[in-house]
Structure formats: structure tokens, C-alpha cells
Coordinates of C-alpha atoms (C1' of nucleotides) in Angstrom, one line a residue:
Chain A
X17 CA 69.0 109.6 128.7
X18 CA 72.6 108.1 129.7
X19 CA 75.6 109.0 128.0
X20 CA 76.3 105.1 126.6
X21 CA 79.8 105.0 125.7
X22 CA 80.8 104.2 121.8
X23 CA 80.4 100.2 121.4
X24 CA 83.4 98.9 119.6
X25 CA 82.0 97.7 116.3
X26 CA 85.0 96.2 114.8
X27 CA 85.1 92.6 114.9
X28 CA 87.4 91.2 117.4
X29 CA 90.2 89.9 114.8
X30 CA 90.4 93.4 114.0
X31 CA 90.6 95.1 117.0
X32 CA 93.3 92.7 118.2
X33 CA 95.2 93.5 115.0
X34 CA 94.6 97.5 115.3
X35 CA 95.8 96.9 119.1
X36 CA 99.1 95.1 117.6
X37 CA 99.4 97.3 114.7
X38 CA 99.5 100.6 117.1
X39 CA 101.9 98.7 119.2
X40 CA 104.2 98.7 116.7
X41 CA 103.9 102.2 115.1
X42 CA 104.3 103.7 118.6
X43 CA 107.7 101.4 118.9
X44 CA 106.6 99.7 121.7
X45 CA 107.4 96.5 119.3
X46 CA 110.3 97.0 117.6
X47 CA 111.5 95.3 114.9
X48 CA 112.4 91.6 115.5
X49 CA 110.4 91.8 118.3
X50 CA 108.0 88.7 119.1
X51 CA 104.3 89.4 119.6
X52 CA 102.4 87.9 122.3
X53 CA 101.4 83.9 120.9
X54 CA 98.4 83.1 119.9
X55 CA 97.2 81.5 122.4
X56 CA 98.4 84.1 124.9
X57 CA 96.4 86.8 122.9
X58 CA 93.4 84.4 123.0
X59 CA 93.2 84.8 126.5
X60 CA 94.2 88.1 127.2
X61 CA 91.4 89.5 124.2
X62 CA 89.0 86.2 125.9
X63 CA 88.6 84.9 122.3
X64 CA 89.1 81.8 120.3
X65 CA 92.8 81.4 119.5
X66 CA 91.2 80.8 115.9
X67 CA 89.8 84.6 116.1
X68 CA 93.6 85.9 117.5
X69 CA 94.9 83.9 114.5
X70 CA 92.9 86.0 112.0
X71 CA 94.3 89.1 113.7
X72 CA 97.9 87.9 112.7
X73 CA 96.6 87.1 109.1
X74 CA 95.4 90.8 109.1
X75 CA 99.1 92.0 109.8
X76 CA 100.8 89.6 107.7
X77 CA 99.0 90.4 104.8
X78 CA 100.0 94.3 105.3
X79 CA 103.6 93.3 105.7
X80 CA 104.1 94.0 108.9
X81 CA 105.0 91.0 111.0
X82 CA 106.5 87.1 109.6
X83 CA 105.2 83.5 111.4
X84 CA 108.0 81.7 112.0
X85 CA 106.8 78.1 112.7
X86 CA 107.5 76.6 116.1
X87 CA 109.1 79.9 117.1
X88 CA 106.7 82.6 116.8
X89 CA 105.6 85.5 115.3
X90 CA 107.8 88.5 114.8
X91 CA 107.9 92.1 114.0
X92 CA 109.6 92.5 110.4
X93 CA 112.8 93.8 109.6
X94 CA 112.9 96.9 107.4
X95 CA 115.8 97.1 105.4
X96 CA 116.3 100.4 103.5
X97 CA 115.5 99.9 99.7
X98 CA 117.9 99.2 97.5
X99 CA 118.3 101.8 95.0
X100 CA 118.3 101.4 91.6
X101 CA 118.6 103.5 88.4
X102 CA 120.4 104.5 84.7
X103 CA 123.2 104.6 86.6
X104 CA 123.6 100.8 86.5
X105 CA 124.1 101.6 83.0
X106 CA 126.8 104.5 82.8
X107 CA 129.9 104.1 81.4
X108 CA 131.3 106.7 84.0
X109 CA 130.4 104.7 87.1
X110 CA 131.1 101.3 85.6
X111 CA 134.9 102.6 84.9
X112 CA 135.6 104.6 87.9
X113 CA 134.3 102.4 90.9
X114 CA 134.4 98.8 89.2
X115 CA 131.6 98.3 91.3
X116 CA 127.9 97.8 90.1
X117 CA 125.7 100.1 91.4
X118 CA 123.6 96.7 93.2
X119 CA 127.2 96.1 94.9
X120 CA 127.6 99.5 96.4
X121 CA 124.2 100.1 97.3
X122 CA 124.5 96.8 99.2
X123 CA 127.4 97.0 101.0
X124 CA 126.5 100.7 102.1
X125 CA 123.6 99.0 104.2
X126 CA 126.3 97.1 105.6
X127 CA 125.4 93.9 103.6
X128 CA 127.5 92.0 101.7
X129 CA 126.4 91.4 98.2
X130 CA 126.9 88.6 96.1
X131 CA 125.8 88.0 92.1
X132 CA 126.0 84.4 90.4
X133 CA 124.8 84.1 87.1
X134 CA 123.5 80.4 87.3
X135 CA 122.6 79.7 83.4
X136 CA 123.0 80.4 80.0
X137 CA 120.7 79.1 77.4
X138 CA 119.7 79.3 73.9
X139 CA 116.1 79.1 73.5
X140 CA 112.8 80.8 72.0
X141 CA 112.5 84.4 73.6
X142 CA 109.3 85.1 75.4
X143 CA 106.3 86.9 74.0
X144 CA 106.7 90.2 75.6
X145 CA 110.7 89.8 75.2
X146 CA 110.4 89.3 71.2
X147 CA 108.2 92.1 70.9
X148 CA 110.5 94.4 72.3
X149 CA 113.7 93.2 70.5
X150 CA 111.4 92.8 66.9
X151 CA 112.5 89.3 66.9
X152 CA 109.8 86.5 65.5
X153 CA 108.7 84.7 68.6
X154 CA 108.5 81.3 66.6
X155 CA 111.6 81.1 64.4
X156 CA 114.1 83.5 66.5
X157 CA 116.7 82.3 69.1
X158 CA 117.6 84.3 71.9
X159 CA 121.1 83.6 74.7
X160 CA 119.7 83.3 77.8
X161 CA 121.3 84.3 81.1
X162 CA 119.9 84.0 84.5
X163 CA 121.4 86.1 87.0
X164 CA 120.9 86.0 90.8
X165 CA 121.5 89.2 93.2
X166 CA 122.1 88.4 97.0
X167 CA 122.7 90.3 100.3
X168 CA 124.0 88.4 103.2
X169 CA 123.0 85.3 101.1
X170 CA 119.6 86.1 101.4
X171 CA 118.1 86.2 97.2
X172 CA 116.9 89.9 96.8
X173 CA 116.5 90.2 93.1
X174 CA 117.0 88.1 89.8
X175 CA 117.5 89.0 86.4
X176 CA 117.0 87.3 83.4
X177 CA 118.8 88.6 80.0
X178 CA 117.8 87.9 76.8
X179 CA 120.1 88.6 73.9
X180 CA 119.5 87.8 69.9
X181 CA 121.9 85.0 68.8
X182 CA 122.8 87.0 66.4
X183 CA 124.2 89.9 68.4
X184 CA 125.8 87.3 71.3
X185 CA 127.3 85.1 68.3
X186 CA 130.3 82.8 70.2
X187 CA 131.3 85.7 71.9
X188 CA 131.7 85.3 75.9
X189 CA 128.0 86.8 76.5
X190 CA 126.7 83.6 74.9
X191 CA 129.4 80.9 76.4
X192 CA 130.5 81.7 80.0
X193 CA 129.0 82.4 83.4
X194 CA 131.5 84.5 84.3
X195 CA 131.9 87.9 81.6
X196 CA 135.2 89.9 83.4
X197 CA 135.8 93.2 84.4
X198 CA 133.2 95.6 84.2
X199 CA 129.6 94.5 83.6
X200 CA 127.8 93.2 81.0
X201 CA 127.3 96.3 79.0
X202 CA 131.1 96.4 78.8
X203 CA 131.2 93.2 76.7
X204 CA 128.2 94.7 74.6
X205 CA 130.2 97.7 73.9
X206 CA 133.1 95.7 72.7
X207 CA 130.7 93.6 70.5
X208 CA 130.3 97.2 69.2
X209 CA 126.8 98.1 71.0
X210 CA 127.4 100.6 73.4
X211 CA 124.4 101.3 75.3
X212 CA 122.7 104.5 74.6
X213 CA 119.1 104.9 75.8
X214 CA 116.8 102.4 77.9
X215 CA 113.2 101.7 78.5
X216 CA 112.2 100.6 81.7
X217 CA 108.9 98.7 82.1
X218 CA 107.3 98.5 85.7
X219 CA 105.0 96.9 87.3
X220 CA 103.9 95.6 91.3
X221 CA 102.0 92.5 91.7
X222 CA 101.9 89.8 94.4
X223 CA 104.6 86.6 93.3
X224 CA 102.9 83.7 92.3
X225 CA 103.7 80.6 94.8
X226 CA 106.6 79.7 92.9
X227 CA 108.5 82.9 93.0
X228 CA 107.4 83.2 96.7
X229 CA 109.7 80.1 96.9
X230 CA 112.0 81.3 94.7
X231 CA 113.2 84.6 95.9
X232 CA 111.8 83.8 99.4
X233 CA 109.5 86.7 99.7
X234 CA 107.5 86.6 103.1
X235 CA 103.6 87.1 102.8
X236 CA 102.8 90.4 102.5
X237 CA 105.2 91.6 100.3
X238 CA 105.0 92.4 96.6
X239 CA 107.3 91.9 93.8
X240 CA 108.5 94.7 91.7
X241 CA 108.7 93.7 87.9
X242 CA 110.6 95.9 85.6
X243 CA 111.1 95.0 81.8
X244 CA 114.4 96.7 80.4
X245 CA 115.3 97.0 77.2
X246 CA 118.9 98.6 76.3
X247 CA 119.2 100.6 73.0
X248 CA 122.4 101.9 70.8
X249 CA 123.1 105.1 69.6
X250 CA 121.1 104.2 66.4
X251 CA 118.2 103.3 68.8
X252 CA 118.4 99.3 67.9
X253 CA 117.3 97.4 70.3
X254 CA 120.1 94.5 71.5
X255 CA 119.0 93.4 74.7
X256 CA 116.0 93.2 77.2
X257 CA 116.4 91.8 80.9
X258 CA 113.3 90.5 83.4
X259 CA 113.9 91.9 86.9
X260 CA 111.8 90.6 89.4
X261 CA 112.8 92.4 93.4
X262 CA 111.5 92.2 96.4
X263 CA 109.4 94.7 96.6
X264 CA 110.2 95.1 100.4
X265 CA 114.4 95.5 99.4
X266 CA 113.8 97.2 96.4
X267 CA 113.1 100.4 95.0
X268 CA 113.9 102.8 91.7
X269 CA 115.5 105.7 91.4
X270 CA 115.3 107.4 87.7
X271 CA 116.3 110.7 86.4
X272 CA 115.9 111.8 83.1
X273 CA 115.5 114.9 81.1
X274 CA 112.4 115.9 79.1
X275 CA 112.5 115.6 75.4
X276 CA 110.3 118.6 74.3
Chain B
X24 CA 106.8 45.9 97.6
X25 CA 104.2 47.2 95.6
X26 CA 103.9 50.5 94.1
X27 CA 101.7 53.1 95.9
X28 CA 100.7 56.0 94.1
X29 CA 102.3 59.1 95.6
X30 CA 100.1 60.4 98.6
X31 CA 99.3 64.1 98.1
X32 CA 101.2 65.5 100.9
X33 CA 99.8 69.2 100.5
X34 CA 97.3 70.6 103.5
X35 CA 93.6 70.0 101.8
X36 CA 93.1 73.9 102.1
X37 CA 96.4 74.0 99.4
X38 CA 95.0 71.5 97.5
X39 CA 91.4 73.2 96.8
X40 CA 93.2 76.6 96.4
X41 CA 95.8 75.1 93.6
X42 CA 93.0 72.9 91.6
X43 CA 91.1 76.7 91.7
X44 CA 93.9 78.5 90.6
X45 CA 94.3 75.9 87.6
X46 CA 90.8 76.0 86.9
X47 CA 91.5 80.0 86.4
X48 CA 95.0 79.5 84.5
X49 CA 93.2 76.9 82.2
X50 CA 90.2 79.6 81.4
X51 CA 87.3 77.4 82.5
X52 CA 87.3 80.3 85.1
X53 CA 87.0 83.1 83.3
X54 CA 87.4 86.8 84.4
X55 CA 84.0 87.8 86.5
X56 CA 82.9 84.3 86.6
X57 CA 81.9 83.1 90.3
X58 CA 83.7 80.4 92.0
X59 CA 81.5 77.4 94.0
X60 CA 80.5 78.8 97.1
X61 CA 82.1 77.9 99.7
X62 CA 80.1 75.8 101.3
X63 CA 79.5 73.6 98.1
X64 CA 83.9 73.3 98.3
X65 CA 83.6 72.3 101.7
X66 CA 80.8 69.4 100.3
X67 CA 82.6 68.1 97.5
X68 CA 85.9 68.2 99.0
X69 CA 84.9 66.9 102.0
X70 CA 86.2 69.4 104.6
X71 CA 85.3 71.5 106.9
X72 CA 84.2 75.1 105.5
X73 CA 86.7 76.8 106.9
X74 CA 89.0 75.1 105.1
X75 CA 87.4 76.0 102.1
X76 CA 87.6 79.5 103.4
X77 CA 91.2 78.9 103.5
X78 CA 91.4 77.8 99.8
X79 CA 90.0 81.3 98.9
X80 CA 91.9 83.5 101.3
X81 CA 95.0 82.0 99.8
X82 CA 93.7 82.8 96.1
X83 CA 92.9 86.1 97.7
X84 CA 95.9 87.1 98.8
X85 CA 97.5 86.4 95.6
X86 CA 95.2 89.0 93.9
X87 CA 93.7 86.3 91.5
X88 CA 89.9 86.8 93.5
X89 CA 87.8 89.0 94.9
X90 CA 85.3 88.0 97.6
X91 CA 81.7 89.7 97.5
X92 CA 79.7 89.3 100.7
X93 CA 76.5 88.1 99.8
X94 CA 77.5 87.3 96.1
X95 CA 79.9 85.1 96.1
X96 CA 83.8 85.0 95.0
X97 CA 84.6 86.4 91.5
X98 CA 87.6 86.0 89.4
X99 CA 89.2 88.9 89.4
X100 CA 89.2 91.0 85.9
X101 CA 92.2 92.4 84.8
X102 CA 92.5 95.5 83.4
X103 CA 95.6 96.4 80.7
X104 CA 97.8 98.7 82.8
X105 CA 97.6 102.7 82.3
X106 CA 101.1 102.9 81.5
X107 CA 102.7 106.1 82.1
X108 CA 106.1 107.4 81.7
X109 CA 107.9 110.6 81.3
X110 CA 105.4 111.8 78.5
X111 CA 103.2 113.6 81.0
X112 CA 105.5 116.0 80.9
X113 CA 106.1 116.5 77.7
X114 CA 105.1 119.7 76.1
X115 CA 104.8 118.5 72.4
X116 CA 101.6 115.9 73.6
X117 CA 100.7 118.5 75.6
X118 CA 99.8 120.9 72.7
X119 CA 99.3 118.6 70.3
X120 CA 96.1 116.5 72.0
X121 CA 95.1 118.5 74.4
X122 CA 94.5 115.6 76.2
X123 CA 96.7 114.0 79.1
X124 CA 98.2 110.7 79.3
X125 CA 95.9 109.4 81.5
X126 CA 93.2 110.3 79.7
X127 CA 94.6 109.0 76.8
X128 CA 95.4 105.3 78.4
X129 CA 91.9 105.4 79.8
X130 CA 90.1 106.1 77.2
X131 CA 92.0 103.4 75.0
X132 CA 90.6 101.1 77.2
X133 CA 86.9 102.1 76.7
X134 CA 86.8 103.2 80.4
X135 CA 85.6 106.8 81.1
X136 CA 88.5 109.0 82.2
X137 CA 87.5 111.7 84.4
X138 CA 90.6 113.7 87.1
X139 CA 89.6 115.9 90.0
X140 CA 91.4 118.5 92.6
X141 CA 89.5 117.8 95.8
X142 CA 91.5 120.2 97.8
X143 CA 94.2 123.2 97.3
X144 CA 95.4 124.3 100.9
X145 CA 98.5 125.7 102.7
X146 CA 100.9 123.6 104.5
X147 CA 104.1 122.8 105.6
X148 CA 105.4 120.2 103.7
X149 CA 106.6 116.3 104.6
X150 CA 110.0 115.5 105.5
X151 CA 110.8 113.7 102.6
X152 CA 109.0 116.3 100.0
X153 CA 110.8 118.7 101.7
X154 CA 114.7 117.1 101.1
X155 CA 113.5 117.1 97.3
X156 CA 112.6 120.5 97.5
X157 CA 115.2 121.8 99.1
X158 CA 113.3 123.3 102.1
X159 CA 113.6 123.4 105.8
X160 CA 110.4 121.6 106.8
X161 CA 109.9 123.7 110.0
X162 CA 110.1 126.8 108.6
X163 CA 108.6 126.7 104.9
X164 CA 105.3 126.5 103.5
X165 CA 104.6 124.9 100.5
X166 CA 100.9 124.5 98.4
X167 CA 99.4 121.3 98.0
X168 CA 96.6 119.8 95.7
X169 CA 95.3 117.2 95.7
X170 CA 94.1 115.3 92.7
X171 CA 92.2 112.0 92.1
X172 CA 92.2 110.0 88.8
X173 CA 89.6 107.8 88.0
X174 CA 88.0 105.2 85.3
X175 CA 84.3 104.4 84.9
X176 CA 84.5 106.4 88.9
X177 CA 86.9 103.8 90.4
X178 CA 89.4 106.0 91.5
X179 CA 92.6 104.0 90.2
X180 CA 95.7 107.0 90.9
X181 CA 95.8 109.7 93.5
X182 CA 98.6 112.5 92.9
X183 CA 99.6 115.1 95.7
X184 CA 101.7 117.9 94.2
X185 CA 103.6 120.1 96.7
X186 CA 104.7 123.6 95.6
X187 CA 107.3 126.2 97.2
X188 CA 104.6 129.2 97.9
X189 CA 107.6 131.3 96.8
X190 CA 106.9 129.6 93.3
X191 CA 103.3 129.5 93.6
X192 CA 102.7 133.1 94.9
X193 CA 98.8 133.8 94.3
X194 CA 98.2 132.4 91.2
X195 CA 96.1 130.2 90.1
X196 CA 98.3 127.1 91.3
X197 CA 97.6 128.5 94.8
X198 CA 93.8 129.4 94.4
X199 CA 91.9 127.5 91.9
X200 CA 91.1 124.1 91.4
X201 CA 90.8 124.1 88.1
X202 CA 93.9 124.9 86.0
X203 CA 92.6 125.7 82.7
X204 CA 94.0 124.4 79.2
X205 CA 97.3 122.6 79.2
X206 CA 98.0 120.9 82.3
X207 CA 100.1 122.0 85.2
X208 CA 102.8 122.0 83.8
X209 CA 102.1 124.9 81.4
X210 CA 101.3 126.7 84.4
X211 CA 104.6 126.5 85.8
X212 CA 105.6 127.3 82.3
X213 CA 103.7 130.6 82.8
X214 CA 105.5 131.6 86.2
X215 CA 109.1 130.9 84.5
X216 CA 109.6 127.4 84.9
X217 CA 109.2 125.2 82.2
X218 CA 110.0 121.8 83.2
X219 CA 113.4 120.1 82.2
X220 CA 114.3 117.3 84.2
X221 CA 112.1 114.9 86.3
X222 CA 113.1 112.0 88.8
X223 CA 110.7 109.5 90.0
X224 CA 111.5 107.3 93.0
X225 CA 109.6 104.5 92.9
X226 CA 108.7 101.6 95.5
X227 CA 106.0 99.1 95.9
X228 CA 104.3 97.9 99.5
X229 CA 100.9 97.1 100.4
X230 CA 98.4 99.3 101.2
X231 CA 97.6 100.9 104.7
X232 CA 94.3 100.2 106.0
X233 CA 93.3 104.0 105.0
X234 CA 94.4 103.7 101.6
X235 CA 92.4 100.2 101.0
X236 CA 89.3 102.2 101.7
X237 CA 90.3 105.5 100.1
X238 CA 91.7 103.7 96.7
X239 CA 89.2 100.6 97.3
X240 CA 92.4 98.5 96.6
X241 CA 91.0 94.9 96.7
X242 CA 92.7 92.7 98.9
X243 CA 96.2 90.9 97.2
X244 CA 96.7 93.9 94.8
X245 CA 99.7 96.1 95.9
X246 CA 100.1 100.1 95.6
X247 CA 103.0 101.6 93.3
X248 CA 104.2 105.0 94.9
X249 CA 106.1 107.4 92.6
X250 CA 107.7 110.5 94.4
X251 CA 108.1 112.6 91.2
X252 CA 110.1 116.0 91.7
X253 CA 110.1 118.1 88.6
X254 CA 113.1 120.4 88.0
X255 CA 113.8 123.9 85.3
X256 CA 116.6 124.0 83.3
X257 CA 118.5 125.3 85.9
X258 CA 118.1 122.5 87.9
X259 CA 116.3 123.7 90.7
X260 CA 113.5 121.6 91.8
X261 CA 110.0 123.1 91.6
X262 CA 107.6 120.8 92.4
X263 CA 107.2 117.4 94.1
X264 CA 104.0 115.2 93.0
X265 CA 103.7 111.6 95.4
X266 CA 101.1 109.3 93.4
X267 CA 100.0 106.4 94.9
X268 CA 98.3 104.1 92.1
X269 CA 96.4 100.7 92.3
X270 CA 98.9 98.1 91.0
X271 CA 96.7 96.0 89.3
X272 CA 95.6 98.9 86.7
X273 CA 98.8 101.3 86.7
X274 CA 102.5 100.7 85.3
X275 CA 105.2 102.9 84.2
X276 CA 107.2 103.2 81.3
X277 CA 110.1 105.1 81.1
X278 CA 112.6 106.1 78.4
X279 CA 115.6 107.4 78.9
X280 CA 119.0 108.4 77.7
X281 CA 122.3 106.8 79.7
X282 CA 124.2 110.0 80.1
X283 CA 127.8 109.3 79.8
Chain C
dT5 C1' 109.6 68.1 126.5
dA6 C1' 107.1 72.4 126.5
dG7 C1' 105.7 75.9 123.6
dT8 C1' 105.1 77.7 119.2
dG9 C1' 102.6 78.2 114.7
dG10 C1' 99.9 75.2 110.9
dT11 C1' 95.9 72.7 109.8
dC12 C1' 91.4 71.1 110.6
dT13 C1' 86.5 70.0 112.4
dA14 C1' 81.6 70.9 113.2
dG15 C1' 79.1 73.5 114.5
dA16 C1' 76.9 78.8 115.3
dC17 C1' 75.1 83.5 114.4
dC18 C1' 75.4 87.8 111.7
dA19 C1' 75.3 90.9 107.4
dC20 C1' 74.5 91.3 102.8
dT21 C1' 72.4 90.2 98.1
dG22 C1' 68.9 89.0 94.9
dC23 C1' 64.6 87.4 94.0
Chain D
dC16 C1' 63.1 84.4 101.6
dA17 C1' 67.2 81.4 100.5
dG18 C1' 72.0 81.6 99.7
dT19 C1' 76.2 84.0 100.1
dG20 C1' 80.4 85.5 102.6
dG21 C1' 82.1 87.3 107.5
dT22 C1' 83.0 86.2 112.1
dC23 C1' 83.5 83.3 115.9
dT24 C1' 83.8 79.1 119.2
dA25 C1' 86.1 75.2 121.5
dG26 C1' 88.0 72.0 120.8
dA27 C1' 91.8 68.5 118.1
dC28 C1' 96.2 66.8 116.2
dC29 C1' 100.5 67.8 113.6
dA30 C1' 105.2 70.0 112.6
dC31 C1' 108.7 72.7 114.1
dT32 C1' 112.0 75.1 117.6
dA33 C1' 114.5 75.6 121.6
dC34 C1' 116.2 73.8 125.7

DNA sequence: TAGTGGTCTAGACCACTGC
DNA sequence: CAGTGGTCTAGACCACTAC
């Protein structure tokens, strides 16, 4: 009886993709890096570049390297999250710095951060949006406001507010693009709705094709979905905002006491 | 000049993939039900089957399908999230029901609950577990357990809990699996720290080939990872729990006061 | 223009499922 | 056993990038 050494059961695709994969863990392809082309790891592996392709699709779809067409393929780029929490929301911070918590946590990666709010809109709330605000889906209107979050021009997270007309009224939340110094929860506390407590909603999914275009999320990467809704001191809801990240850029950061 | 209709300019493989996906958005493919095979796509398309294959990797990877070898592809059934939130820790549910969130969302969902601690060991603990803890991590020791959460035995969370062993000591934290009434946290209650602040740090990514298998995450779905450190009144952190949760059946929902 | 990834063809054999 | 998905081959042409 001879010792037979282990066959490699994995299928080819596979082990091409472990090979690459190890490559990169133990740094030997750092990030930016290009890997071998397909056709070059058809050779080397003697397969069909169709069976090297698969070994790509493998990474991709774990997040670990992007295609660039006609250049190649390359060893992603990971940023540290962006790290966000209630203190977007405190008074403290908002008066103190001037600075939103997105802008600072941007610029300390040594990005530069940009925000645009590119609409605001009157229309019928969402489902999921109504509930949370008690508002009658069919006869309620809601302001809308669409607000885009950038670093180095690259779209890294959008938020979408929705406020009851009859909170917003004429006032600035409801009519310009641009609401002044401090954020928006300055403007609600001058409307007379200081924010008091929040609930934060989250979920993970993969975009659908059209946020994929969107926020330009590479394959691979999931979207983080989080469903806020801001209370007053009388625990009245006045506002709930859609933020949909890049899951890659983006993380949370909460801290809250327990209540009994 | 006559008018000629539009020519559909998207790769056949796109096209097969978005009439699919409206087949599934319009509900004539309901959850569980099997797609054509993909040879039968390949026939009444007219392509090549791996084009077909194409179609379906690309519903794949957006987590509306799941492929069965030998079966055939399913639509993927959704589950209502377990949604879970800072009420875990509460000690009013806790002596109230009895029960635990978990098994609460489960059950509401007419799955079986059922939550195991496959191991309790000594170790030293992980970089970033120790910076929460306060700890050197060459030096210190801390206990871990690790517990599984399933639903009709799908395992669909898996929670690691680290522990100082200067908190845990010999009891039952470091020595039994089983924890008896109330959950951990009334343990800690019993060894003099009741818990009275949590943070959760949570991120999104996809899973690691290991995890797939040890979660069975389906391809396209993504993995929510909550580092949880629990703190006493004091402030001083405690404990440390990292769950890693499917993110097509979990979501969290916190509520929170803005403080200041 | 050369080299890259993106799409596609028309086959083949294997592994698994269900009857 | 027939039918399914999983893997693979050896080509082809297209679209994009860089020089």
C-alpha cells in the first residue's frame, strides 16, 4: 500500500480563487493591486479562461476584488467605516463643532465630504414611513427631502426625510435646499420639536440593480438600510428618514442606557 | 426614415435575468416556486445554457433565488425579520415572560425557537474585544461561550460573549453551559453587575467562505455583525458579545434617548 | 494597436434528486 | 432512470483602456 497523496477535490474555479484569496490575506496583493488576467491565470492553472473567470466571480461576490473593464481586475480598497450614531443627533455636538458627525468622520479619513440635498417634494409618504409617523397612507401628505452624502465625490450614503405637512408647514424645511447653520434638527427645534429620543430600524440586504447604479456600489457589497424616526419630549413622532449606505463605507455606532 | 422600434441593447443573459425578476416582482413567481430549468431558458430564449446560467447567477447574487442541485432554482422565501433591539437586556421582559427576545420573535413567526452553548473555554481574547474590555490582549484571559440561535434548526444568529475571568471567577458563567432561569444577564446581576448601558457596533459585509457553511447563508444574502459590549452603572464594561446574524432573517431595532 | 474584461456558443461529463 | 444544477472546454466577437 502507497502513501497516495490527498487529491485536490475542489473544483478548479475554486482552487484558483482559494490560491488568490490566500494571496491576498497574506499581503502578497495589496490593495489596488491587479491580479494576474484571466487569460494569464488560464494558462498558468492549464484551464479554460472561462473556468479562471468563475474563480474571479467567486472573489467578487465576497467583496474582495472589482473588474474594471479593459483595465483589469483589482484588489479592493478598504476604507475604514464611517461611523455613525445618536450623536448625529445631539444638541451638544451640533453647537460646539458646527460640523455633522458624517463631516468629521469623513474628513478624519482624510476625505473630503460633501452633502447636497437634491429635492424637496410633497407627496404621499410610503407605507412603512406612514406607519411610523401615524399618518393615513392615502389621504396624508408628507415634505420630502432627498439628501446625498459624498467623500471625494464618490456617493457613500443617501438619505431620504420625510416630514408631515403639517409640522414642515411654509417653514424652510418644506421650501429650500439649503436649511442654514446647524442641521436639520436645528430648524425642527425652532419649529418647536426638539428631538428627544430615536428609533433606529436596520437592516443588510444586497441593492437592487438600480441602487447598484445609484450609489455605485461594486458587486459584492451590501447596503445597510436603517429607518429612523426622531421623537419629542412628549414622544410624538415628527420625522422619519431612509438611509441606505454602503455597506462597505459604513457602519453604526450606538450607545444607549437600559430602561429597567 | 422610418421608425424602428428601439433595439434591446441589454446582453441576452440581462434580459432573461430582468423578465425573471419581474416575473417574481409581479407574483406569478411566488416564494418556493421553481423557475424553468435552465436548459428549458436556454430553449426558449434561444441561447446558449450558459447564458441562461448567467440569468440566474445574476438573480442569485441579488438574493432573490436559491439554486438546488438536482432540484432546480427556487424563489427565495422571505422570512419577517427577528428584530431585536436593546430589550434583550432589559430586566422587566426578562422577569416578566421568562422568555427571551428571540424566542419571542421566533415563535411569532410559527418557527420553533430553540438557543444552544456549544462551548465554554478559556482564552485570551481578540484584539478588538479586548480595546472594549479594557484589557491587554497579551496578558489577560477572558471566558468565552459560544451560543447558536436557531428556527425550525436553521441556525439563523451565532453570539460569542467574552468575559473578564476576574468577573467570571468560577461560577457558573465559567463552568456550565446552561445558565439556568433568567438569561445572562441576571447572572452578571448575581456577581454585582447589573447591566446599565450597552453599545452595539454594527457593520454589514458578506460572508467568509467558513461562515457560508457554518450559518448555511445562501448565496446573495449578507451577514449583520453586532459587537455588543455591556457596561454596570459604573461604566465599566463587563462583557463583550460579537453576533453574526443571517441578514435575510435578522434586523435591529433600537430605541434610544438623544442625551443632551 | 495590444491587452483587458464582458458576452456568448455548443458542446461535454459529473453529482445530485426524485421517481 | 430521466432531469436537474455544477463544472469545464475551446473557441469567438465585442467594448473598453492605455499607450
Amino acid at each position: 500500500m502507497t502513501e497516495r497523496p490527498e487529491p485536490d477535490k475542489r473544483p478548479a474555479s475554486r482552487r484558483i480563487a482559494d490560491d488568490l484569496r490566500a494571496a491576498i490575506d497574506r499581503g502578497e496583493l495589496r490593495a489596488d493591486a491587479r491580479l494576474p488576467s484571466e487569460r494569464e491565470l488560464s494558462m498558468t492553472y492549464g484551464t479554460a479562461r472561462n473556468t479562471a473567470r468563475e474563480a474571479i466571480s467567486i472573489l467578487q461576490s465576497e467583496g474582495l476584488v472589482v473588474a474594471q473593464h479593459g483595465r483589469g481586475v483589482f484588489v479592493r480598497k478598504r476604507w475604514p467605516l464611517i461611523r455613525l450614531g445618536a450623536s448625529r443627533y445631539s444638541r451638544r455636538l451640533r453647537q460646539e463643532t458646527g460640523l455633522s458627525p458624517f463631516r468629521i468622520e469623513v474628513s478624519r479619513q482624510g476625505r473630503a465630504p460633501r452633502t447636497e440635498c437634491r429635492s424637496v417634494t410633497r407627496e404621499r409618504p410610503p407605507l412603512d414611513v406612514a406607519d411610523r409617523l401615524s399618518l393615513d397612507p392615502a389621504t396624508s401628505e408628507v415634505v420630502r427631502r432627498e439628501n446625498w452624502y459624498y467623500a471625494d465625490e464618490e456617493p457613500v450614503q443617501l438619505g431620504v426625510t420625510y416630514i408631515p405637512v403639517d409640522i414642515a408647514g411654509d417653514s424652510v424645511l418644506a421650501t429650500e435646499k439649503t436649511l442654514g447653520t446647524g442641521s436639520i434638527y436645528a430648524r425642527f427645534e425652532d419649529l418647536g420639536y426638539p428631538i428627544a429620543r430615536i428609533r433606529e430600524e436596520v437592516s443588510a440586504r444586497m441593492p437592487s440593480t438600480d441602487e447598484s447604479a445609484r450609489l455605485a456600489v461594486p458587486p459584492g457589497v451590501p447596503i445597510i438600510e436603517v429607518l429612523h424616526t426622531g421623537y419629542d419630549a412628549e414622544g410624538r413622532p415628527f420625522e422619519v428618514t431612509r438611509f441606505t449606505m454602503r455597506g462597505d463605507l459604513n457602519g453604526l455606532d450606538y450607545e444607549m442606557p437600559i430602561e429597567d
